[in-house]
Amino acid sequence: MALRYSARSDLAIRTQTAVTDLPYDAAILDRRAREIAAAGRDLAALGWTPATSSNFSMRLDARHAAVTVSGRDKGRLDVGDVMVVDLDGRPVATAHRPSAETALHTQIYRRFPAAGAVLHTHSRAQSVASRLYAREGLVRFEGWELQKAIAGYTTHESVLDLPVFPNTQAMDELVARVDAWLDAGRPLHGYLIDGHGIYTWGVDMAETRRHLEAFEFLLACELDLRRLSR
């Protein structure tokens, strides 16, 4: 009788199914789930994940990702609050239900093979900026030193566009808008959804958190400029 990873807790439960029967590495899932839970605690403490909002994920391998279970308090996550999906967003070896927005996470993993983590949060600055810039369709950052915190940007003398996509409950429509942006050859390091929040990603959780913090700071600066320039 072997041990198999349980989606309900950080313990293993005894089953008749061998660990090797799982289509992913349970040890990697455990590590990724702990990273996701740690990020959730930190981001919740900043007030960026109110009322069980937000969702987080990390790549497990070329075919699977670990993603937060729908409706969980992101400040109190443990490994049992993280489940596995394939890159089409289908649950794997679990009865849990993933977030409705899982398709936006798996899209990033399909489009960016180097992407290792995706964070989606709902801070006040992100949410307000998403409404304020929705008509323009993007927030354009120019001349800010912290643009260099985004991978690929080495100088403040650059232009960094953060698109704002219309909100919809139809995830396939949002996926199509992101695909259209990328298919047009436009750089994409994150995006806002109108009245919603931000998505950003990186090669690992550390880079993704850096990108999230940088975008949060830049958005707050742009909002302050607009307010103070009146």
XYZ file of C-alpha atoms in Angstrom:
230
model
C 0.000 0.000 0.000
C 1.527 3.311 -1.089
C 1.061 6.954 -0.181
C -0.792 9.311 -2.476
C -0.992 13.097 -2.170
C -4.329 14.309 -0.788
C -5.910 17.542 -2.064
C -7.661 17.903 1.322
C -4.633 18.452 3.551
C -0.851 18.498 3.622
C -0.850 14.860 4.682
C -0.753 11.816 2.436
C -3.582 9.311 2.613
C -3.214 5.595 2.194
C -4.756 4.277 -1.002
C -4.396 1.307 -3.284
C -3.045 3.586 -6.033
C 0.711 4.032 -6.290
C 2.162 7.529 -6.364
C 3.741 6.708 -9.694
C 0.234 6.317 -11.160
C -0.323 10.057 -10.867
C 0.364 11.954 -14.115
C 2.433 14.529 -12.209
C 5.112 14.485 -9.512
C 3.426 14.690 -6.095
C 6.603 15.998 -4.446
C 6.761 18.906 -6.895
C 3.081 19.618 -6.255
C 3.755 19.781 -2.524
C 6.588 22.303 -3.025
C 4.579 24.440 -5.423
C 1.537 24.386 -3.141
C 3.651 25.625 -0.240
C 5.033 28.450 -2.382
C 1.520 29.426 -3.433
C 0.292 29.377 0.170
C 3.199 31.557 1.305
C 2.485 34.076 -1.458
C -1.183 34.080 -0.476
C -0.397 34.946 3.135
C 1.879 37.806 2.118
C -0.470 39.264 -0.494
C -3.485 38.982 1.806
C -1.573 40.870 4.494
C -1.140 43.704 1.977
C -4.903 43.760 1.373
C -4.605 42.665 -2.249
C -6.867 39.573 -2.003
C -10.098 40.743 -0.284
C -13.109 38.500 0.329
C -11.564 35.251 -1.038
C -10.830 36.980 -4.363
C -7.737 36.365 -6.487
C -6.175 33.148 -7.732
C -2.625 31.873 -7.985
C -0.869 29.121 -9.872
C 2.492 27.561 -10.635
C 3.619 25.291 -13.435
C 4.273 21.678 -12.426
C 5.586 20.370 -15.732
C 4.963 20.673 -19.453
C 1.377 19.401 -19.111
C 0.174 20.429 -15.641
C -0.187 23.400 -13.312
C -1.035 23.784 -9.639
C -3.828 26.321 -9.042
C -5.835 27.520 -6.061
C -9.169 25.830 -5.424
C -12.186 28.060 -6.063
C -13.487 30.199 -3.179
C -10.656 29.714 -0.692
C -9.420 32.485 1.597
C -6.053 33.342 0.059
C -4.620 34.497 3.387
C -5.233 31.073 4.939
C -4.158 28.709 2.203
C -2.537 25.387 2.900
C -1.498 22.702 0.457
C -4.990 21.229 0.472
C -6.271 24.454 -1.095
C -4.191 23.866 -4.222
C -5.202 21.432 -6.949
C -3.842 20.213 -10.294
C -5.198 21.033 -13.747
C -3.929 20.212 -17.195
C -3.065 23.049 -19.559
C -6.611 23.007 -20.911
C -7.847 23.805 -17.395
C -9.326 20.383 -16.638
C -8.992 19.044 -13.056
C -6.547 16.162 -12.709
C -6.853 13.418 -10.050
C -9.120 15.535 -7.823
C -12.788 16.243 -7.196
C -12.062 19.890 -6.378
C -13.226 22.726 -8.631
C -10.654 25.260 -9.859
C -11.314 28.979 -10.172
C -13.464 29.977 -13.146
C -10.480 32.018 -14.305
C -8.145 29.041 -14.535
C -8.268 29.356 -18.333
C -6.373 32.642 -18.056
C -3.613 30.932 -16.083
C -3.238 27.974 -18.423
C -3.214 30.315 -21.405
C -0.089 31.969 -20.007
C 1.636 28.611 -19.577
C 0.771 27.642 -23.144
C 1.848 30.958 -24.670
C 4.981 31.450 -22.545
C 6.914 28.190 -22.073
C 9.276 29.902 -19.607
C 6.427 31.084 -17.350
C 6.543 29.334 -13.991
C 3.964 31.228 -11.934
C 0.898 33.437 -12.417
C -0.602 35.781 -9.821
C -3.995 37.444 -10.050
C -4.903 39.991 -7.351
C -7.503 42.669 -6.631
C -5.770 45.539 -4.852
C -7.570 48.859 -4.604
C -5.073 50.569 -6.931
C -5.362 47.787 -9.513
C -9.154 47.830 -9.415
C -9.489 51.628 -9.606
C -6.928 51.894 -12.417
C -8.747 49.194 -14.374
C -11.885 51.370 -14.411
C -10.110 54.669 -14.974
C -8.099 53.445 -17.986
C -10.687 51.071 -19.470
C -11.718 53.503 -22.203
C -8.094 54.045 -23.257
C -7.519 50.297 -23.283
C -4.139 50.450 -21.571
C -2.014 52.133 -18.946
C 1.199 53.484 -20.460
C 4.222 53.826 -18.188
C 7.071 56.057 -19.329
C 10.085 57.325 -17.453
C 9.532 55.474 -14.190
C 12.635 53.900 -12.658
C 10.651 50.897 -11.492
C 9.891 49.891 -15.067
C 13.266 48.154 -14.804
C 11.736 45.688 -12.333
C 9.879 44.091 -15.254
C 11.876 41.407 -17.066
C 13.317 42.697 -20.339
C 13.295 46.384 -19.335
C 16.757 47.752 -18.623
C 16.142 51.490 -18.619
C 13.520 53.982 -17.495
C 13.790 55.462 -21.001
C 11.259 52.988 -22.319
C 7.539 52.511 -22.807
C 5.706 49.801 -20.911
C 2.061 49.184 -21.789
C -0.293 47.390 -19.432
C -3.474 46.600 -21.397
C -6.946 46.817 -19.865
C -9.325 44.204 -21.245
C -13.134 44.419 -20.901
C -14.592 42.267 -18.166
C -16.821 39.309 -19.012
C -17.942 36.072 -17.400
C -17.095 34.300 -20.669
C -13.502 33.225 -20.169
C -13.107 32.242 -23.816
C -13.677 35.900 -24.762
C -10.955 37.073 -22.400
C -8.616 34.370 -23.634
C -9.284 35.507 -27.211
C -8.466 39.139 -26.354
C -5.163 38.149 -24.761
C -4.352 35.951 -27.757
C -5.140 38.816 -30.133
C -2.787 41.138 -28.257
C 0.015 38.592 -28.405
C -0.688 37.606 -32.010
C -0.291 41.268 -32.973
C 3.291 41.043 -31.708
C 2.749 43.386 -28.766
C 4.830 42.799 -25.611
C 2.805 41.512 -22.682
C 4.013 41.215 -19.085
C 0.664 41.638 -17.367
C -2.821 42.981 -17.903
C -5.779 44.514 -16.083
C -9.413 43.487 -16.442
C -11.937 46.333 -16.209
C -13.467 46.541 -12.731
C -11.494 43.507 -11.698
C -7.753 43.268 -11.038
C -4.379 42.366 -12.489
C -2.710 39.285 -13.960
C 1.040 39.013 -14.125
C 3.597 36.193 -14.357
C 7.282 35.327 -14.379
C 9.736 32.479 -14.642
C 9.211 31.600 -10.982
C 7.280 32.852 -7.967
C 9.988 35.328 -6.968
C 9.990 37.053 -10.365
C 6.202 37.007 -10.525
C 5.933 38.665 -7.115
C 8.472 41.270 -8.215
C 6.402 42.033 -11.295
C 3.219 42.271 -9.230
C 4.801 44.650 -6.724
C 6.267 46.787 -9.504
C 2.936 47.088 -11.321
C 1.185 47.917 -8.050
C 3.673 50.723 -7.370
C 3.507 52.067 -10.916
C -0.292 52.063 -10.939
C -0.409 53.884 -7.613
C 1.991 56.504 -8.973
C -0.090 57.041 -12.107
C -3.256 57.380 -10.033
C -1.574 59.921 -7.763
C -0.367 61.928 -10.763
C -3.864 62.098 -12.204
C -5.334 63.153 -8.882
C -2.674 65.772 -8.146
C -2.746 67.200 -11.677
C -6.391 68.284 -11.450
